[in-house]
Amino acid sequence: MTVVTRFAPSPTGYLHIGGARTALYNYLYAKHTGGQFLLRIEDTDRARSTQGAIDAIIEGLHWMGLHWDGEPVFQFARADKHRAAAEQLLSEGKAYRCYATPEDLTAMREEQKAKGLPIRYDGRWRDRDPKDAPAGVKPSIRLRAPQDGETMIHDLVQGPVTVANAQLDDMVLLRSDGTPTYMLAVVVDDIDMGITHVIRGDDHLNNAFRQYQLITALGKTAPQYGHIPLIHGADGAKLSKRHGALGVEAYRDMGFLPEALRNYLLRLGWGHGDAEIISDAEAAAWFDVVNVGRSPSRFDMDKLTNLNGHYIRAADDTRLVDLILPLLEKTGPVAPANLAFLKRGMPGLKARAKTLNELAESAAFYVRPVTFDDKAKATLADGGKAALAAMIPALESTPWTHDALEQWSKAYAEQTGQKLGKILPPLRAALCGTMNSPAILEVMEVLGKDEGLGRLRAVAAL
Ligand code: GLU
């Protein structure tokens, strides 16, 4: 059997972090088994579904690198198929027409409430002769659900879960206006798409019992279910915006790399021994939905940030330049010569940044006129300028390569009877405008003699 998984978002908002993890698990399980990963947009709620949300979800999945097989399936466009399934059940006697009006149902619920009974449809039209149908009432179609026994699901994550059938009422499949219910649409689409594994948030576990009954009534085998615990915030409460329950594009804008977010979300609720850094190939080889944990995991921004630092260090220099260039260009164009500094300086820069935004900020001195922070100003004021003026002639006659500069700095220290810790800070302050920069001899090599001396002379002359 070829495994077929799906991600089935409702396009009522962005692709949030929980949805991204669900998509990732479905994607990886398909990769792990050599199966297929499909995308279904559940746009049946016409009032709340928007094109903007569809675009945001698709863009978010692309950015995350979660590529689905084939074309996305749009649920609303399949309403005829959903209706046909309800008609089929009706003709087989597995569903029936219910002529209860909204007023009847309200009265029924109020009576149940008054008697302290559970609120559920009481099956009043289940066995009634349709000849009794009141004139002018358009019927809904309900499933003739089993009333005895129980429905059991062998959930891949939760284990066996059971509900007494008496607790489930005869759900509506087609509303009286002929529109299919969400439950019917999901089941028919899962069947038609050949879904073998439904991996989704455990807020859908209750739906699974009804979906199982409906699939069985349609004469099909139910998929395997894996209901994964939701993500909680660091304080243990359900994840909300305050905790970082944002769209994935917000994480992109905060300067996270997609591979860092993938690795982080993978580890949030699933693990492979002690492995923290997991490559895509390892993830596909190791991930199995049966190993997803049963308790909710806590979203930890610091962990994600540290992981991002790792992936920035591991990333290709040219890619990083491409990623930070738009950030730098927000404050003005970047001249080609300065772009070369950025490329050569990237190894030193990326070793120190945890987000792309930090990386861009720390790279600014390579592409913009230097601005001096307080510590740099203090260093220059405190004898730094004079020290620079004294060093410039020696630096003019030294090649600006790392090795030559290292030799020069040692010789200059010896010759002037100063410690290296005295010589280098003014250079750092003048060239970078901050005392928090990559190794200064590296920066000097990257800038080269012309640019470097130009900056030093300008500062010394101030
Ligand atoms: N559309 C549902 C949601 O966004 C998912 C339904 C499912 O996975 O079966 O929560």
Short mmCIF file of C-alpha atoms and ligand atoms in Angstrom, two decimals:
data_model
loop_
_atom_site.label_atom_id
_atom_site.label_comp_id
_atom_site.label_asym_id
_atom_site.label_seq_id
_atom_site.Cartn_x
_atom_site.Cartn_y
_atom_site.Cartn_z
CA MET A 1 0.00 0.00 0.00
CA THR A 2 1.33 3.43 -0.93
CA VAL A 3 0.97 5.89 1.90
CA VAL A 4 -0.99 9.04 1.01
CA THR A 5 -1.12 11.85 3.57
CA ARG A 6 -2.67 15.26 3.32
CA PHE A 7 -2.60 18.67 4.88
CA ALA A 8 -6.10 20.13 4.95
CA PRO A 9 -6.05 23.72 6.18
CA SER A 10 -9.15 25.90 6.38
CA PRO A 11 -8.15 29.16 4.70
CA THR A 12 -9.47 31.48 7.36
CA GLY A 13 -6.06 32.85 8.38
CA TYR A 14 -2.31 32.51 7.85
CA LEU A 15 -0.34 29.28 8.13
CA HIS A 16 0.30 29.31 11.85
CA ILE A 17 3.02 27.42 13.63
CA GLY A 18 0.76 24.51 14.67
CA GLY A 19 -0.51 24.07 11.13
CA ALA A 20 3.05 24.19 9.82
CA ARG A 21 4.02 21.37 12.18
CA THR A 22 1.01 19.29 11.09
CA ALA A 23 1.99 19.84 7.46
CA LEU A 24 5.60 18.92 8.26
CA TYR A 25 4.62 15.66 9.94
CA ASN A 26 2.38 14.69 7.01
CA TYR A 27 5.12 15.63 4.57
CA LEU A 28 7.79 13.68 6.43
CA TYR A 29 5.64 10.63 6.91
CA ALA A 30 5.06 10.53 3.15
CA LYS A 31 8.80 10.96 2.55
CA HIS A 32 9.60 8.28 5.13
CA THR A 33 7.35 5.74 3.43
CA GLY A 34 7.99 6.74 -0.17
CA GLY A 35 4.37 7.88 -0.36
CA GLN A 36 2.57 11.04 -1.40
CA PHE A 37 1.75 14.24 0.40
CA LEU A 38 -1.34 16.08 -0.85
CA LEU A 39 -2.79 19.50 -0.14
CA ARG A 40 -6.50 20.13 0.30
CA ILE A 41 -7.85 23.60 0.90
CA GLU A 42 -10.99 23.28 3.03
CA ASP A 43 -12.75 26.37 1.77
CA THR A 44 -16.34 25.31 2.42
CA ASP A 45 -16.91 27.99 5.04
CA ARG A 46 -17.63 30.66 2.45
CA ALA A 47 -18.03 33.44 4.97
CA ARG A 48 -14.62 32.95 6.55
CA SER A 49 -12.47 31.59 3.70
CA THR A 50 -10.46 34.22 1.84
CA GLN A 51 -8.16 34.26 -1.16
CA GLY A 52 -5.62 36.13 0.97
CA ALA A 53 -5.52 33.23 3.41
CA ILE A 54 -5.18 30.67 0.60
CA ASP A 55 -2.24 32.64 -0.79
CA ALA A 56 -0.64 32.99 2.65
CA ILE A 57 -0.93 29.25 3.31
CA ILE A 58 0.52 28.30 -0.06
CA GLU A 59 3.34 30.82 0.28
CA GLY A 60 4.03 29.65 3.83
CA LEU A 61 4.26 26.03 2.71
CA HIS A 62 6.60 26.98 -0.14
CA TRP A 63 8.80 28.97 2.21
CA MET A 64 8.88 26.07 4.67
CA GLY A 65 9.98 23.79 1.82
CA LEU A 66 6.96 21.53 2.26
CA HIS A 67 6.14 20.73 -1.35
CA TRP A 68 3.02 18.71 -2.01
CA ASP A 69 2.40 16.26 -4.80
CA GLY A 70 0.02 17.16 -7.62
CA GLU A 71 -2.42 20.06 -7.66
CA PRO A 72 -4.12 21.34 -4.51
CA VAL A 73 -7.70 20.08 -4.10
CA PHE A 74 -10.30 22.74 -3.32
CA GLN A 75 -13.08 21.36 -1.20
CA PHE A 76 -15.86 23.77 -2.11
CA ALA A 77 -15.53 22.90 -5.81
CA ARG A 78 -16.31 19.27 -4.95
CA ALA A 79 -19.77 19.91 -3.44
CA ASP A 80 -21.46 17.76 -6.15
CA LYS A 81 -19.37 14.76 -5.10
CA HIS A 82 -20.30 15.34 -1.48
CA ARG A 83 -23.99 15.53 -2.36
CA ALA A 84 -23.75 12.38 -4.46
CA ALA A 85 -22.34 10.47 -1.49
CA ALA A 86 -25.26 11.59 0.68
CA GLU A 87 -27.71 10.52 -2.04
CA GLN A 88 -25.99 7.15 -2.24
CA LEU A 89 -26.41 6.59 1.48
CA LEU A 90 -30.03 7.68 1.24
CA SER A 91 -30.74 5.17 -1.54
CA GLU A 92 -29.10 2.42 0.51
CA GLY A 93 -31.13 3.25 3.58
CA LYS A 94 -28.01 4.29 5.47
CA ALA A 95 -29.21 7.85 5.68
CA TYR A 96 -32.64 9.39 5.97
CA ARG A 97 -34.48 12.64 5.46
CA CYS A 98 -35.13 14.66 8.56
CA TYR A 99 -38.00 17.15 8.41
CA ALA A 100 -37.39 18.73 11.78
CA THR A 101 -37.51 22.51 11.47
CA PRO A 102 -35.03 24.77 13.26
CA GLU A 103 -37.86 25.58 15.70
CA ASP A 104 -38.45 21.84 16.35
CA LEU A 105 -34.76 21.37 17.07
CA THR A 106 -34.57 24.37 19.38
CA ALA A 107 -37.55 23.09 21.33
CA MET A 108 -35.99 19.61 21.48
CA ARG A 109 -32.74 21.02 22.89
CA GLU A 110 -34.54 23.13 25.45
CA GLU A 111 -36.47 20.15 26.67
CA GLN A 112 -33.26 18.10 26.94
CA LYS A 113 -31.60 20.91 28.82
CA ALA A 114 -34.53 21.24 31.24
CA LYS A 115 -34.40 17.50 31.92
CA GLY A 116 -30.63 17.53 32.38
CA LEU A 117 -30.17 15.25 29.37
CA PRO A 118 -27.25 15.42 26.95
CA ILE A 119 -28.02 17.66 24.00
CA ARG A 120 -28.23 15.57 20.87
CA TYR A 121 -30.59 14.87 17.99
CA ASP A 122 -33.16 12.40 19.25
CA GLY A 123 -33.67 10.52 15.98
CA ARG A 124 -37.26 11.69 15.61
CA TRP A 125 -37.28 11.17 11.82
CA ARG A 126 -35.08 8.10 11.80
CA ASP A 127 -37.91 5.61 11.51
CA ARG A 128 -40.79 7.85 10.67
CA ASP A 129 -42.67 7.43 7.42
CA PRO A 130 -41.68 10.25 5.01
CA LYS A 131 -45.41 10.46 4.20
CA ASP A 132 -45.70 12.29 7.52
CA ALA A 133 -43.46 15.01 6.14
CA PRO A 134 -44.97 18.42 6.82
CA ALA A 135 -45.73 20.40 3.70
CA GLY A 136 -43.21 23.02 2.65
CA VAL A 137 -40.37 21.83 4.93
CA LYS A 138 -37.14 21.09 3.09
CA PRO A 139 -35.48 18.09 4.72
CA SER A 140 -31.88 17.68 5.73
CA ILE A 141 -30.20 14.32 5.26
CA ARG A 142 -28.85 12.56 8.32
CA LEU A 143 -26.67 9.50 8.74
CA ARG A 144 -28.42 6.48 10.19
CA ALA A 145 -25.62 5.94 12.72
CA PRO A 146 -25.29 2.77 14.80
CA GLN A 147 -27.05 3.17 18.15
CA ASP A 148 -25.56 0.23 20.01
CA GLY A 149 -22.03 -0.91 20.56
CA GLU A 150 -19.04 1.34 20.31
CA THR A 151 -16.74 2.90 17.76
CA MET A 152 -13.06 2.29 18.32
CA ILE A 153 -10.14 3.97 16.65
CA HIS A 154 -6.60 2.63 16.87
CA ASP A 155 -4.96 5.99 16.85
CA LEU A 156 -1.29 5.89 15.89
CA VAL A 157 -0.46 8.49 18.53
CA GLN A 158 -3.21 8.21 21.15
CA GLY A 159 -3.55 4.42 21.08
CA PRO A 160 -6.99 2.78 21.12
CA VAL A 161 -9.78 5.28 21.79
CA THR A 162 -13.42 4.34 22.10
CA VAL A 163 -16.76 6.05 22.19
CA ALA A 164 -20.15 4.49 22.93
CA ASN A 165 -22.28 4.86 19.82
CA ALA A 166 -25.19 5.94 22.01
CA GLN A 167 -23.24 9.14 22.60
CA LEU A 168 -23.16 10.07 18.93
CA ASP A 169 -26.34 11.26 17.31
CA ASP A 170 -27.36 11.03 13.67
CA MET A 171 -25.29 13.79 12.17
CA VAL A 172 -26.46 15.97 9.31
CA LEU A 173 -24.77 15.19 5.99
CA LEU A 174 -26.66 17.60 3.76
CA ARG A 175 -28.33 20.67 5.16
CA SER A 176 -31.89 21.48 4.12
CA ASP A 177 -30.51 23.99 1.59
CA GLY A 178 -28.56 21.14 -0.03
CA THR A 179 -25.11 22.22 1.16
CA PRO A 180 -22.84 19.43 2.43
CA THR A 181 -21.62 19.58 6.01
CA TYR A 182 -17.94 19.79 6.82
CA MET A 183 -17.96 16.23 8.16
CA LEU A 184 -19.33 14.81 4.91
CA ALA A 185 -16.92 16.85 2.79
CA VAL A 186 -13.84 15.70 4.72
CA VAL A 187 -14.80 12.05 4.51
CA VAL A 188 -15.68 12.06 0.81
CA ASP A 189 -12.52 13.99 -0.06
CA ASP A 190 -10.32 11.69 2.00
CA ILE A 191 -11.83 8.70 0.19
CA ASP A 192 -11.51 10.23 -3.29
CA MET A 193 -7.95 11.39 -2.65
CA GLY A 194 -7.00 7.90 -1.49
CA ILE A 195 -5.81 9.17 1.89
CA THR A 196 -4.33 6.33 3.94
CA HIS A 197 -3.11 8.36 6.93
CA VAL A 198 -4.81 11.31 8.58
CA ILE A 199 -2.29 13.14 10.75
CA ARG A 200 -3.75 16.23 12.40
CA GLY A 201 -4.22 18.09 15.67
CA ASP A 202 -5.90 16.20 18.51
CA ASP A 203 -8.64 18.85 18.56
CA HIS A 204 -10.07 16.72 15.71
CA LEU A 205 -10.09 13.45 17.67
CA ASN A 206 -13.80 13.75 18.45
CA ASN A 207 -14.56 14.23 14.75
CA ALA A 208 -12.70 11.04 13.96
CA PHE A 209 -15.40 8.82 15.48
CA ARG A 210 -18.12 10.31 13.30
CA GLN A 211 -15.86 10.32 10.28
CA TYR A 212 -15.08 6.66 10.91
CA GLN A 213 -18.80 5.81 11.05
CA LEU A 214 -19.47 7.73 7.87
CA ILE A 215 -16.61 6.12 5.94
CA THR A 216 -17.77 2.70 7.05
CA ALA A 217 -21.32 3.50 5.95
CA LEU A 218 -19.92 4.45 2.54
CA GLY A 219 -18.43 0.98 2.35
CA LYS A 220 -14.82 2.08 2.53
CA THR A 221 -11.95 1.33 4.86
CA ALA A 222 -11.14 4.17 7.21
CA PRO A 223 -7.66 5.70 7.02
CA GLN A 224 -5.24 5.34 9.90
CA TYR A 225 -5.48 8.26 12.26
CA GLY A 226 -2.69 9.99 14.14
CA HIS A 227 -3.92 12.82 16.36
CA ILE A 228 -1.01 14.91 17.52
CA PRO A 229 -1.12 16.97 20.71
CA LEU A 230 -1.40 20.70 20.29
CA ILE A 231 1.49 23.05 20.91
CA HIS A 232 1.42 24.98 24.17
CA GLY A 233 3.23 28.13 25.19
CA ALA A 234 6.24 28.12 27.53
CA ASP A 235 3.81 28.63 30.45
CA GLY A 236 1.86 25.49 29.56
CA ALA A 237 -1.25 27.32 28.34
CA LYS A 238 -2.60 26.69 24.87
CA LEU A 239 -0.49 28.52 22.30
CA SER A 240 -1.77 31.98 21.56
CA LYS A 241 -0.37 35.02 19.76
CA ARG A 242 1.26 36.12 22.96
CA HIS A 243 3.33 32.90 22.95
CA GLY A 244 4.39 33.08 19.33
CA ALA A 245 1.38 31.49 17.62
CA LEU A 246 2.03 33.60 14.58
CA GLY A 247 2.02 32.87 10.90
CA VAL A 248 5.18 31.33 9.51
CA GLU A 249 5.76 34.55 7.55
CA ALA A 250 6.19 36.32 10.89
CA TYR A 251 9.05 33.93 11.68
CA ARG A 252 10.52 34.58 8.24
CA ASP A 253 10.32 38.32 8.96
CA MET A 254 11.97 37.83 12.36
CA GLY A 255 14.95 36.39 10.49
CA PHE A 256 14.52 32.65 10.89
CA LEU A 257 15.68 30.20 8.24
CA PRO A 258 13.10 27.67 7.06
CA GLU A 259 15.40 24.74 7.84
CA ALA A 260 15.72 25.98 11.43
CA LEU A 261 11.96 26.20 11.81
CA ARG A 262 11.55 22.75 10.26
CA ASN A 263 14.10 21.25 12.62
CA TYR A 264 12.53 23.01 15.59
CA LEU A 265 8.94 22.00 14.77
CA LEU A 266 10.04 18.45 14.05
CA ARG A 267 11.53 18.17 17.53
CA LEU A 268 8.45 19.75 19.09
CA GLY A 269 6.57 16.60 19.98
CA TRP A 270 8.81 14.03 18.32
CA GLY A 271 12.36 12.93 18.98
CA HIS A 272 15.07 10.54 17.89
CA GLY A 273 17.25 9.77 20.88
CA ASP A 274 19.19 12.87 21.85
CA ALA A 275 19.45 14.23 18.33
CA GLU A 276 18.86 18.01 18.30
CA ILE A 277 20.21 18.94 14.88
CA ILE A 278 18.43 16.80 12.34
CA SER A 279 19.00 17.15 8.62
CA ASP A 280 16.16 16.81 6.14
CA ALA A 281 17.49 13.44 5.02
CA GLU A 282 17.67 12.19 8.60
CA ALA A 283 14.21 13.53 9.33
CA ALA A 284 12.76 11.62 6.37
CA ALA A 285 14.64 8.48 7.39
CA TRP A 286 13.69 8.62 11.06
CA PHE A 287 10.27 10.22 11.32
CA ASP A 288 7.41 7.92 12.13
CA VAL A 289 4.07 9.17 13.39
CA VAL A 290 3.88 6.36 15.96
CA ASN A 291 6.78 8.01 17.79
CA VAL A 292 5.01 11.33 18.26
CA GLY A 293 4.57 12.01 21.98
CA ARG A 294 1.20 12.10 23.67
CA SER A 295 1.68 15.13 25.87
CA PRO A 296 1.53 18.68 24.56
CA SER A 297 4.87 20.26 23.80
CA ARG A 298 5.92 23.74 24.80
CA PHE A 299 7.02 26.34 22.32
CA ASP A 300 10.40 27.74 23.32
CA MET A 301 11.56 30.82 21.42
CA ASP A 302 15.10 30.64 22.86
CA LYS A 303 15.57 27.11 21.61
CA LEU A 304 14.34 28.07 18.17
CA THR A 305 16.69 31.07 18.16
CA ASN A 306 19.71 28.97 19.12
CA LEU A 307 18.87 26.42 16.47
CA ASN A 308 18.60 29.25 13.96
CA GLY A 309 22.11 30.38 14.93
CA HIS A 310 23.35 26.90 14.10
CA TYR A 311 21.68 26.93 10.70
CA ILE A 312 22.99 30.40 9.92
CA ARG A 313 26.54 29.23 10.65
CA ALA A 314 25.96 26.21 8.43
CA ALA A 315 24.40 28.18 5.58
CA ASP A 316 26.14 29.02 2.33
CA ASP A 317 27.70 32.51 2.36
CA THR A 318 26.23 33.60 -0.96
CA ARG A 319 22.75 32.55 0.12
CA LEU A 320 23.10 34.55 3.32
CA VAL A 321 24.20 37.61 1.37
CA ASP A 322 21.13 37.24 -0.85
CA LEU A 323 18.90 36.93 2.22
CA ILE A 324 20.22 39.96 4.07
CA LEU A 325 20.61 42.22 1.05
CA PRO A 326 16.92 43.22 0.97
CA LEU A 327 17.13 44.00 4.69
CA LEU A 328 20.18 46.21 4.18
CA GLU A 329 18.63 47.86 1.13
CA LYS A 330 15.76 49.10 3.25
CA THR A 331 18.09 51.87 4.40
CA GLY A 332 19.59 52.64 0.98
CA PRO A 333 21.22 51.01 -2.05
CA VAL A 334 24.27 48.78 -1.60
CA ALA A 335 27.15 49.62 -3.94
CA PRO A 336 28.77 46.66 -5.79
CA ALA A 337 32.15 47.24 -4.06
CA ASN A 338 30.45 46.99 -0.68
CA LEU A 339 28.63 43.86 -1.78
CA ALA A 340 32.06 42.29 -2.21
CA PHE A 341 32.91 43.20 1.42
CA LEU A 342 29.72 41.49 2.49
CA LYS A 343 30.62 38.31 0.64
CA ARG A 344 34.17 38.18 1.94
CA GLY A 345 33.11 39.16 5.44
CA MET A 346 30.29 36.64 5.73
CA PRO A 347 32.27 33.84 7.46
CA GLY A 348 33.12 36.22 10.32
CA LEU A 349 29.65 37.75 10.46
CA LYS A 350 27.61 34.56 10.41
CA ALA A 351 29.55 33.03 13.27
CA ARG A 352 27.99 35.61 15.56
CA ALA A 353 24.36 36.01 14.48
CA LYS A 354 21.27 34.13 15.61
CA THR A 355 18.79 35.67 13.20
CA LEU A 356 19.06 37.14 9.71
CA ASN A 357 18.00 40.48 11.13
CA GLU A 358 20.91 40.39 13.57
CA LEU A 359 23.17 39.32 10.72
CA ALA A 360 22.05 42.26 8.57
CA GLU A 361 22.49 44.68 11.44
CA SER A 362 25.98 43.41 12.19
CA ALA A 363 26.90 43.65 8.50
CA ALA A 364 25.81 47.25 8.09
CA PHE A 365 29.32 48.69 8.66
CA TYR A 366 30.54 46.89 5.53
CA VAL A 367 28.00 48.60 3.28
CA ARG A 368 27.22 51.95 4.90
CA PRO A 369 29.23 54.87 6.18
CA VAL A 370 30.30 53.90 9.68
CA THR A 371 28.13 55.15 12.53
CA PHE A 372 29.71 55.08 15.95
CA ASP A 373 28.02 53.64 19.03
CA ASP A 374 28.80 54.95 22.51
CA LYS A 375 31.53 52.45 23.29
CA ALA A 376 33.28 53.11 19.98
CA LYS A 377 33.03 56.85 20.56
CA ALA A 378 34.50 56.45 24.03
CA THR A 379 37.35 54.30 22.71
CA LEU A 380 38.21 56.88 20.09
CA ALA A 381 37.95 59.79 22.50
CA ASP A 382 40.11 58.06 25.09
CA GLY A 383 43.38 58.36 23.17
CA GLY A 384 42.12 56.21 20.33
CA LYS A 385 42.29 58.90 17.67
CA ALA A 386 45.86 59.80 18.51
CA ALA A 387 46.82 56.13 18.53
CA LEU A 388 45.30 55.71 15.05
CA ALA A 389 47.17 58.73 13.70
CA ALA A 390 50.39 57.18 14.96
CA MET A 391 49.66 53.77 13.39
CA ILE A 392 48.57 54.92 9.96
CA PRO A 393 52.06 55.31 8.44
CA ALA A 394 53.01 51.79 9.52
CA LEU A 395 49.75 50.41 8.14
CA GLU A 396 50.38 52.18 4.83
CA SER A 397 53.50 50.11 4.28
CA THR A 398 51.95 46.78 5.30
CA PRO A 399 49.96 44.52 2.98
CA TRP A 400 46.41 44.14 4.35
CA THR A 401 46.30 40.38 4.46
CA HIS A 402 45.44 38.61 7.66
CA ASP A 403 48.91 37.14 8.14
CA ALA A 404 50.79 40.31 7.34
CA LEU A 405 48.51 42.34 9.60
CA GLU A 406 49.04 39.88 12.42
CA GLN A 407 52.78 40.18 12.08
CA TRP A 408 52.50 43.93 11.88
CA SER A 409 50.39 44.17 15.02
CA LYS A 410 52.82 42.07 17.05
CA ALA A 411 55.83 44.01 15.80
CA TYR A 412 54.09 47.33 16.38
CA ALA A 413 53.18 46.33 19.92
CA GLU A 414 56.73 45.36 20.68
CA GLN A 415 58.18 48.45 19.05
CA THR A 416 55.89 50.86 20.91
CA GLY A 417 55.90 48.92 24.17
CA GLN A 418 52.09 48.52 24.12
CA LYS A 419 49.83 45.52 24.60
CA LEU A 420 47.82 44.24 21.60
CA GLY A 421 44.77 44.97 23.70
CA LYS A 422 45.65 48.65 23.37
CA ILE A 423 46.39 48.67 19.65
CA LEU A 424 43.42 46.81 18.26
CA PRO A 425 40.41 48.50 19.93
CA PRO A 426 40.82 51.89 18.19
CA LEU A 427 41.06 50.06 14.86
CA ARG A 428 37.86 48.21 15.65
CA ALA A 429 36.08 51.38 16.75
CA ALA A 430 37.17 53.30 13.66
CA LEU A 431 36.49 50.60 11.06
CA CYS A 432 33.28 49.08 12.47
CA GLY A 433 31.80 51.81 14.66
CA THR A 434 31.22 49.24 17.39
CA MET A 435 33.33 47.14 19.73
CA ASN A 436 31.15 44.15 18.94
CA SER A 437 32.37 42.98 15.54
CA PRO A 438 34.07 40.00 13.90
CA ALA A 439 37.82 39.61 14.56
CA ILE A 440 39.33 42.95 13.58
CA LEU A 441 42.25 41.63 11.52
CA GLU A 442 39.71 39.65 9.51
CA VAL A 443 37.64 42.80 9.00
CA MET A 444 40.77 44.66 7.85
CA GLU A 445 41.57 41.98 5.31
CA VAL A 446 37.98 42.06 4.04
CA LEU A 447 37.94 45.86 3.67
CA GLY A 448 41.38 45.95 2.09
CA LYS A 449 43.94 48.68 2.32
CA ASP A 450 42.21 51.43 0.31
CA GLU A 451 38.88 51.34 2.06
CA GLY A 452 40.45 50.58 5.46
CA LEU A 453 43.00 53.38 5.39
CA GLY A 454 40.35 55.74 4.07
CA ARG A 455 38.20 55.03 7.11
CA LEU A 456 41.14 55.32 9.53
CA ARG A 457 42.30 58.64 8.06
CA ALA A 458 38.79 60.05 8.22
CA VAL A 459 38.51 59.19 11.91
CA ALA A 460 42.02 60.40 12.77
CA ALA A 461 41.25 63.73 11.06
CA LEU A 462 37.99 64.31 12.93
N1 GLU B 1 -9.58 21.93 8.04
C1 GLU B 1 -9.25 21.43 9.33
C2 GLU B 1 -8.45 22.46 10.09
O1 GLU B 1 -7.88 23.35 9.49
C3 GLU B 1 -8.45 20.14 9.29
C4 GLU B 1 -9.30 18.97 9.04
C5 GLU B 1 -8.57 17.66 8.97
O2 GLU B 1 -7.31 17.64 8.97
O3 GLU B 1 -9.25 16.66 8.87
O4 GLU B 1 -8.35 22.39 11.29
#
